[in-house]
CSV table of C-alpha atoms in Angstrom, one decimal:
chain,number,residue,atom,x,y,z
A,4,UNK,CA,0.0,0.0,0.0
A,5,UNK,CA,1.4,3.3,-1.1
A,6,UNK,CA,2.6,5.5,1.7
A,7,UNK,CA,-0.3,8.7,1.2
A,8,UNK,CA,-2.7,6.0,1.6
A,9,UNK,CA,-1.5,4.0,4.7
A,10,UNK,CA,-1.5,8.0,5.7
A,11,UNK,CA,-4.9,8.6,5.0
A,12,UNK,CA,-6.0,5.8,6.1
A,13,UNK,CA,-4.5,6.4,9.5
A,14,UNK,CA,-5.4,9.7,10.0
A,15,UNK,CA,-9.1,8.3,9.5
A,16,UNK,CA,-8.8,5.7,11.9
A,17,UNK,CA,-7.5,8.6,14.4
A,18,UNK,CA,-10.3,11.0,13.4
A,19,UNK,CA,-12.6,7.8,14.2
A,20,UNK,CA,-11.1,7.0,17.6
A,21,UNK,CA,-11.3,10.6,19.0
A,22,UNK,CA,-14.6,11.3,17.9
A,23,UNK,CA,-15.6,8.1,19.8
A,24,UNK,CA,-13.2,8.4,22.7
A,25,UNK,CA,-15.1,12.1,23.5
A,26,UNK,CA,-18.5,10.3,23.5
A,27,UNK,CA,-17.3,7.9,26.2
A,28,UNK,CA,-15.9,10.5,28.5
A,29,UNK,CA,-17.8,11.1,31.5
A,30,UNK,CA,-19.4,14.3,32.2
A,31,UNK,CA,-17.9,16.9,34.3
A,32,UNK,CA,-19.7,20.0,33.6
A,33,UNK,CA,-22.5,21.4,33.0
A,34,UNK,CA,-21.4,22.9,29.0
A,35,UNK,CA,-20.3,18.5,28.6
A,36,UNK,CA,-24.7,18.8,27.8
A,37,UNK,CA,-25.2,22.5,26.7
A,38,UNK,CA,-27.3,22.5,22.8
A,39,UNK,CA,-27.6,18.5,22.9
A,40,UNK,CA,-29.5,17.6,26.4
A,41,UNK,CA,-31.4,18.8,28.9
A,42,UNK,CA,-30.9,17.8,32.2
A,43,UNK,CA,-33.4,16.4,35.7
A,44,UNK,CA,-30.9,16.7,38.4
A,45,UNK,CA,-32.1,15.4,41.6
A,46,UNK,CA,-30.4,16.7,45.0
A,47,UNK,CA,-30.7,14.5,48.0
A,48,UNK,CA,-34.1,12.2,47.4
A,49,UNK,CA,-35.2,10.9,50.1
A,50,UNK,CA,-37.0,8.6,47.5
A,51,UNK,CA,-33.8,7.8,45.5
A,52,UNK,CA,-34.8,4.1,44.7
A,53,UNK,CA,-38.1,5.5,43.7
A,54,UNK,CA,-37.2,8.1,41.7
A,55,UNK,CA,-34.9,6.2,39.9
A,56,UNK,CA,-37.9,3.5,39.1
A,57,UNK,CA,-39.9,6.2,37.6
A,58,UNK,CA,-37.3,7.8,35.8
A,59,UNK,CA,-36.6,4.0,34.0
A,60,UNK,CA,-40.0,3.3,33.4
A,61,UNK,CA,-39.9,6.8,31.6
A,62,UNK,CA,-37.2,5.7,29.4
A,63,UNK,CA,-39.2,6.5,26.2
A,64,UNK,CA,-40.6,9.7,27.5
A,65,UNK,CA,-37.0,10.9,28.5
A,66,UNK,CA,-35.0,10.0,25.3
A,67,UNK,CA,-37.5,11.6,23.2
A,68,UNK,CA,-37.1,14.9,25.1
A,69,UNK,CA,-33.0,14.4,25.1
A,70,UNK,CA,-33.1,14.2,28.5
A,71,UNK,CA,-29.9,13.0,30.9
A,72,UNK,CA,-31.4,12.4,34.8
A,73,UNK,CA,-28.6,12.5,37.3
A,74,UNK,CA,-30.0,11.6,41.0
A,75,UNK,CA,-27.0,13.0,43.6
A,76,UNK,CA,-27.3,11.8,47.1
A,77,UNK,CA,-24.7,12.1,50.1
A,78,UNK,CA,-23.0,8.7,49.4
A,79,UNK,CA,-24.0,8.1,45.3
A,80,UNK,CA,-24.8,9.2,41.9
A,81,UNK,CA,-27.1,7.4,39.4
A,82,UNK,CA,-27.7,8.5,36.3
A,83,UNK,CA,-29.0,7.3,32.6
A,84,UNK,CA,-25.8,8.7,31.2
A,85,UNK,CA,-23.8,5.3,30.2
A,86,UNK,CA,-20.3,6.9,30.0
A,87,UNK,CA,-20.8,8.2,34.0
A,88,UNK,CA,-20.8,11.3,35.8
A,89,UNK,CA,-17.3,12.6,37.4
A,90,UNK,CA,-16.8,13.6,40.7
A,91,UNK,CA,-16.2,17.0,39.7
A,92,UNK,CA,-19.5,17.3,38.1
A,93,UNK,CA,-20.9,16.5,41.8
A,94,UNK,CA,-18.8,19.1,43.2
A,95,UNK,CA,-19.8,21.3,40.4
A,96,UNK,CA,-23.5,20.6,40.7
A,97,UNK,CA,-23.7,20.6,44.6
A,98,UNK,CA,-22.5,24.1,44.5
A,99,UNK,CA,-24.0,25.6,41.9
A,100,UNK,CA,-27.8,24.4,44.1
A,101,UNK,CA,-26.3,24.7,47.4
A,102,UNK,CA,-28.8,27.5,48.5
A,103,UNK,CA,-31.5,24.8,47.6
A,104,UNK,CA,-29.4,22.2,48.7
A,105,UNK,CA,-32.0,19.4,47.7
A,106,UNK,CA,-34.5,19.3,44.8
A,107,UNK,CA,-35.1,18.3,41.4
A,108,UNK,CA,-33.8,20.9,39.2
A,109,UNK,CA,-35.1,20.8,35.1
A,110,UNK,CA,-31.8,22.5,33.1
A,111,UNK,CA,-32.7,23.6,29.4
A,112,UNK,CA,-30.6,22.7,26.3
A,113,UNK,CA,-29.2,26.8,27.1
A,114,UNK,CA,-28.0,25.7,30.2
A,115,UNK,CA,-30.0,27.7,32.4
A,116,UNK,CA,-32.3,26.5,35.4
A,117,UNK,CA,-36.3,26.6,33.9
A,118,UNK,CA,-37.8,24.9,37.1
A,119,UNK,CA,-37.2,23.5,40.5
A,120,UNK,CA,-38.8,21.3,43.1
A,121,UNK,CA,-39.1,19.6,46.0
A,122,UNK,CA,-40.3,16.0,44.9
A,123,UNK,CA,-40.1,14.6,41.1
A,124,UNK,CA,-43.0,15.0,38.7
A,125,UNK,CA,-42.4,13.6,35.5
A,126,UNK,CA,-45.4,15.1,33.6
A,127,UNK,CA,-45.2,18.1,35.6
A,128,UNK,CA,-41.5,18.3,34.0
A,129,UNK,CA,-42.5,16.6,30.7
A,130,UNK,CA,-45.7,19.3,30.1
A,131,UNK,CA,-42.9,21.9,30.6
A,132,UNK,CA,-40.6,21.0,28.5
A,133,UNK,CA,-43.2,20.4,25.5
A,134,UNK,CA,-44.0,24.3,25.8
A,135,UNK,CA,-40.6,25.1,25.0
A,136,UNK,CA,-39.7,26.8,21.8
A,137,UNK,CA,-36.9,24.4,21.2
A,138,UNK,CA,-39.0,21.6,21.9
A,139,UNK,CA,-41.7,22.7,19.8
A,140,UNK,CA,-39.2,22.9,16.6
A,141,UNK,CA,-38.5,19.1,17.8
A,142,UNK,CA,-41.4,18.1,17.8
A,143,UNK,CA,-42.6,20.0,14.4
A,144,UNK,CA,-39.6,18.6,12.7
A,145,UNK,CA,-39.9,14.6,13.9
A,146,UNK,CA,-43.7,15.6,12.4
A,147,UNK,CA,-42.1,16.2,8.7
């Protein structure tokens, strides 16, 4: 194989490995989700296992909205993100809510906070979310 190609052919295999090798990196901010998710972080349930049930059985509900759920109690973090959460993320997130302290927090594809609570409400959240204007593009363009 001539040289240029063996080149190319590297350089692809690179490109290939790096562009996976980001998408397995845990997340350790909150920009790691900024324009591609929005986020249902969960301070200090005192439902944890419960919370986590209805977030599973939500599966379908939750893709479909590009939604990541991170549940952060004192001793654990759960999440449906399959590449994990970092500890800095924890840090992060703990101190970025730390004069709420506990809740469930809805973050928007912009970043910024668009509800909190004190106990998790799927439709509640879901309802929300499908009154956004970037939702409604979304939905309008899975329509076409």
């Amino acid at each position: 194989m001539p040289a240029s190609k063996t080149l190319t052919l590297l350089c692809l295999i690179f490109s290939l490995l790096n562009a996976e090798g980001k998408e397995l990196e845990p997340i350790r901010s909150f920009r790691d989700l900024e324009w591609s998710n929005r986020v249902i972080l969960i301070l200090d349930s005192k439902n944890a296992e419960a919370d986590i049930q209805k977030l599973t059985e939500a599966k379908q509900a939750i893709d479909e909205r590009d939604l990541i759920w991170i549940l952060i109690n004192e001793r654990s973090v759960s999440s449906n993100y399959k590449q994990g959460i970092d500890p800095s993320f924890t840090k992060l997130a703990k101190r970025r809510y730390e004069k709420e302290a506990k809740g469930v927090f809805l973050i928007g594809k912009d970043g910024g906070t668009k509800s909190k609570s004190t106990q998790l409400d799927l439709e509640t959240i879901f309802a929300l979310i499908d009154t956004m204007p970037m939702r409604i593009q979304e939905m309008e363009a899975d329509h076409q």
